[in-house]
Tab-separated table of C-alpha atoms in Angstrom:
chain	number	residue	atom	x	y	z
A	58	MET	CA	0.513	11.569	-30.615
A	59	ASN	CA	0.962	12.077	-27.360
A	60	GLN	CA	3.074	11.425	-24.819
A	61	LEU	CA	2.265	9.558	-21.850
A	62	ARG	CA	1.104	10.985	-18.680
A	63	VAL	CA	1.895	8.768	-15.766
A	64	ARG	CA	-0.057	10.842	-14.028
A	65	THR	CA	-2.940	9.018	-16.426
A	66	LEU	CA	-0.921	5.288	-16.320
A	67	ALA	CA	-0.809	5.548	-11.682
A	68	ALA	CA	-5.137	6.481	-12.406
A	69	LEU	CA	-5.742	4.074	-14.388
A	70	PHE	CA	-3.620	1.497	-11.759
A	71	ALA	CA	-5.499	2.790	-9.262
A	72	VAL	CA	-9.193	2.515	-10.592
A	73	ALA	CA	-8.580	-1.252	-12.347
A	74	GLY	CA	-7.278	-2.165	-8.286
A	75	VAL	CA	-9.907	-0.946	-6.775
A	76	LEU	CA	-12.698	-2.354	-9.234
A	77	SER	CA	-10.727	-5.700	-8.857
A	78	TRP	CA	-10.416	-6.184	-4.999
A	79	GLY	CA	-13.688	-5.402	-5.067
A	80	ALA	CA	-15.136	-7.689	-7.848
A	81	ALA	CA	-12.737	-10.422	-6.369
A	82	ARG	CA	-14.349	-9.732	-2.322
A	83	LEU	CA	-17.924	-10.528	-4.044
A	84	TRP	CA	-16.687	-13.343	-6.128
A	85	ASP	CA	-15.483	-14.806	-3.157
A	86	SER	CA	-18.637	-14.586	-1.294
A	87	LEU	CA	-19.757	-16.132	-4.288
A	88	GLY	CA	-17.948	-18.859	-5.394
A	89	THR	CA	-14.693	-19.868	-6.175
A	90	LEU	CA	-12.300	-17.242	-7.154
A	91	PRO	CA	-10.042	-17.571	-9.846
A	92	GLY	CA	-6.229	-18.089	-9.173
A	93	VAL	CA	-3.509	-16.031	-10.796
A	94	PRO	CA	-2.034	-17.312	-13.395
A	95	VAL	CA	1.766	-18.564	-13.119
A	96	ALA	CA	2.587	-17.052	-16.407
A	97	ALA	CA	1.363	-13.701	-15.606
A	98	PRO	CA	3.990	-11.749	-15.040
A	99	ILE	CA	6.160	-14.398	-17.418
A	100	VAL	CA	4.522	-12.855	-19.878
A	101	LEU	CA	4.194	-9.257	-17.987
A	102	GLY	CA	8.230	-9.692	-18.089
A	103	ALA	CA	8.043	-11.177	-21.288
A	104	ILE	CA	6.874	-8.124	-22.631
A	105	ALA	CA	9.045	-5.666	-20.543
A	106	ALA	CA	12.694	-7.720	-22.541
A	107	VAL	CA	10.827	-6.518	-26.104
A	108	LEU	CA	9.785	-3.322	-25.131
A	109	LEU	CA	13.265	-2.559	-23.358
A	110	ALA	CA	15.964	-4.212	-26.590
A	111	THR	CA	13.649	-2.809	-29.128
A	112	ALA	CA	13.721	1.230	-27.759
A	113	LEU	CA	18.262	0.006	-27.122
A	114	SER	CA	17.809	-1.182	-30.429
A	115	LEU	CA	16.357	2.781	-31.170
A	116	ARG	CA	18.155	4.568	-29.910
A	117	SER	CA	21.409	3.571	-31.382
A	118	ARG	CA	20.491	3.366	-34.581
A	119	LEU	CA	19.187	6.359	-34.214
A	120	LYS	CA	22.048	8.077	-32.832
A	121	ALA	CA	24.619	6.651	-35.305
A	122	GLN	CA	22.301	8.100	-37.858
A	123	ARG	CA	22.167	12.128	-36.559
A	124	GLU	CA	25.948	11.747	-35.675
A	125	ARG	CA	26.430	10.693	-39.812
A	126	GLU	CA	28.239	7.195	-38.648
A	127	PRO	CA	29.137	6.831	-42.905
A	128	ASP	CA	27.829	2.598	-41.369
A	129	ALA	CA	25.100	3.575	-40.124
A	130	GLU	CA	22.146	1.379	-40.019
A	131	GLY	CA	19.483	3.697	-41.722
A	132	VAL	CA	16.098	4.013	-39.421
A	133	ASP	CA	12.753	3.766	-41.196
A	134	PRO	CA	11.054	6.801	-40.412
A	135	MET	CA	8.166	5.093	-38.664
A	136	MET	CA	9.488	2.729	-37.214
A	137	PRO	CA	9.921	4.830	-34.067
A	138	ALA	CA	6.412	5.754	-34.621
A	139	ARG	CA	5.738	2.396	-34.336
A	140	ALA	CA	7.737	1.512	-31.964
A	141	ALA	CA	5.811	4.852	-29.757
A	142	LEU	CA	2.602	3.920	-30.614
A	143	PHE	CA	3.485	-0.196	-29.183
A	144	GLY	CA	5.374	1.947	-25.812
A	145	GLN	CA	1.342	3.732	-25.210
A	146	ALA	CA	0.125	0.595	-25.431
A	147	SER	CA	1.277	-1.561	-23.726
A	148	ALA	CA	1.926	0.780	-20.891
A	149	LEU	CA	-1.962	1.253	-20.630
A	150	VAL	CA	-2.445	-2.329	-20.531
A	151	ALA	CA	0.426	-3.184	-17.840
A	152	ALA	CA	-1.216	-0.446	-16.261
A	153	LEU	CA	-4.643	-1.963	-16.465
A	154	VAL	CA	-2.990	-5.747	-15.385
A	155	SER	CA	-1.788	-4.948	-12.175
A	156	GLY	CA	-3.620	-2.769	-11.282
A	157	MET	CA	-6.610	-5.348	-11.013
A	158	TYR	CA	-3.996	-7.999	-10.820
A	159	GLY	CA	-2.514	-6.133	-6.865
A	160	GLY	CA	-6.280	-5.642	-6.354
A	161	ALA	CA	-6.791	-9.247	-6.296
A	162	GLY	CA	-3.241	-9.743	-4.511
A	163	LEU	CA	-4.761	-7.561	-1.864
A	164	PHE	CA	-7.416	-9.375	-1.614
A	165	LEU	CA	-5.693	-12.549	-0.831
A	166	ILE	CA	-3.295	-10.885	1.143
A	167	THR	CA	-6.226	-9.475	3.562
A	168	GLU	CA	-8.644	-11.989	3.660
A	169	ARG	CA	-7.741	-15.351	2.739
A	170	ALA	CA	-4.054	-15.117	3.988
A	171	ASP	CA	-4.511	-18.369	6.289
A	172	VAL	CA	-5.059	-20.811	2.948
A	173	PRO	CA	-1.448	-21.896	1.603
A	174	ALA	CA	-2.862	-21.912	-1.851
A	175	ARG	CA	-3.979	-18.171	-1.661
A	176	ALA	CA	0.024	-17.778	-0.457
A	177	THR	CA	0.861	-18.444	-3.636
A	178	GLN	CA	-1.385	-16.804	-5.885
A	179	SER	CA	-0.298	-13.297	-4.064
A	180	LEU	CA	2.516	-14.065	-4.769
A	181	TYR	CA	1.748	-14.636	-8.159
A	182	ALA	CA	-0.350	-11.509	-7.827
A	183	GLY	CA	2.575	-9.139	-6.396
A	184	LEU	CA	5.378	-10.851	-8.975
A	185	SER	CA	2.479	-9.709	-11.782
A	186	VAL	CA	2.399	-6.294	-10.435
A	187	VAL	CA	6.140	-5.807	-9.317
A	188	ALA	CA	6.486	-7.112	-13.802
A	189	GLY	CA	3.327	-5.055	-14.731
A	190	ILE	CA	5.314	-2.122	-13.333
A	191	ALA	CA	8.683	-3.230	-16.076
A	192	VAL	CA	6.638	-2.525	-18.783
A	193	ILE	CA	5.746	0.951	-17.963
A	194	ALA	CA	8.862	2.030	-17.371
A	195	ALA	CA	10.048	-0.295	-20.222
A	196	ALA	CA	6.940	1.666	-22.641
A	197	VAL	CA	8.441	4.746	-21.063
A	198	TYR	CA	11.781	4.946	-21.885
A	199	LEU	CA	10.251	3.718	-25.111
A	200	GLU	CA	8.740	7.046	-26.501
A	201	ARG	CA	11.140	9.010	-24.565
A	202	VAL	CA	14.055	7.347	-27.528
A	203	CYS	CA	11.148	7.534	-30.173
A	204	ARG	CA	10.778	11.613	-29.287
A	205	LEU	CA	11.627	13.854	-32.201
A	206	PRO	CA	14.457	15.675	-31.586
A	207	ASP	CA	14.253	19.142	-29.834
A	208	ASP	CA	13.910	21.692	-33.039
A	209	ASP	CA	16.155	24.921	-32.163
A	210	GLU	CA	14.057	27.533	-33.757
A	211	ASP	CA	11.270	26.230	-31.747
A	212	HIS	CA	13.696	28.002	-28.889
A	213	ARG	CA	14.715	31.228	-30.421
A	214	PRO	CA	12.981	34.169	-28.665
A	215	PRO	CA	11.580	36.158	-31.136
A	216	THR	CA	12.618	38.367	-33.244
A	217	ALA	CA	10.614	42.775	-33.517
A	218	ARG	CA	10.138	43.129	-36.635
A	219	ALA	CA	9.940	46.769	-37.936
């Protein structure tokens, strides 16, 4: 499994933001722009909390297992792999959703800031972007926790054979 790159997540965020801004502009010119749900930052925050709790739990359990503590609870080898996959998927979706809310929020701030309801919607969009960034940070941390330790043999200089 390849490691997530922050550049990929940033590019996904930017592309989703630009497309969302354009779609919000088009949708507003044709009729009513749908609002940003209040639950969006709450759900993203909950996902970030689950990812962080999983990372902290796995980190302590893997550390205890590596140090061979007598009462250490074993970790199924597939659990870190599944957790890392969950983190990667969450980070990709959070980058997409955060970009979407960021573009819509930017449109609401720049074009319709005079309408009080739009100001509230832009606040929800901004909070969603912050919560999405928290999901990305927790997912990247979870992925780092689930990485296999480096092999000492890989870092030895090659020996010359006679």
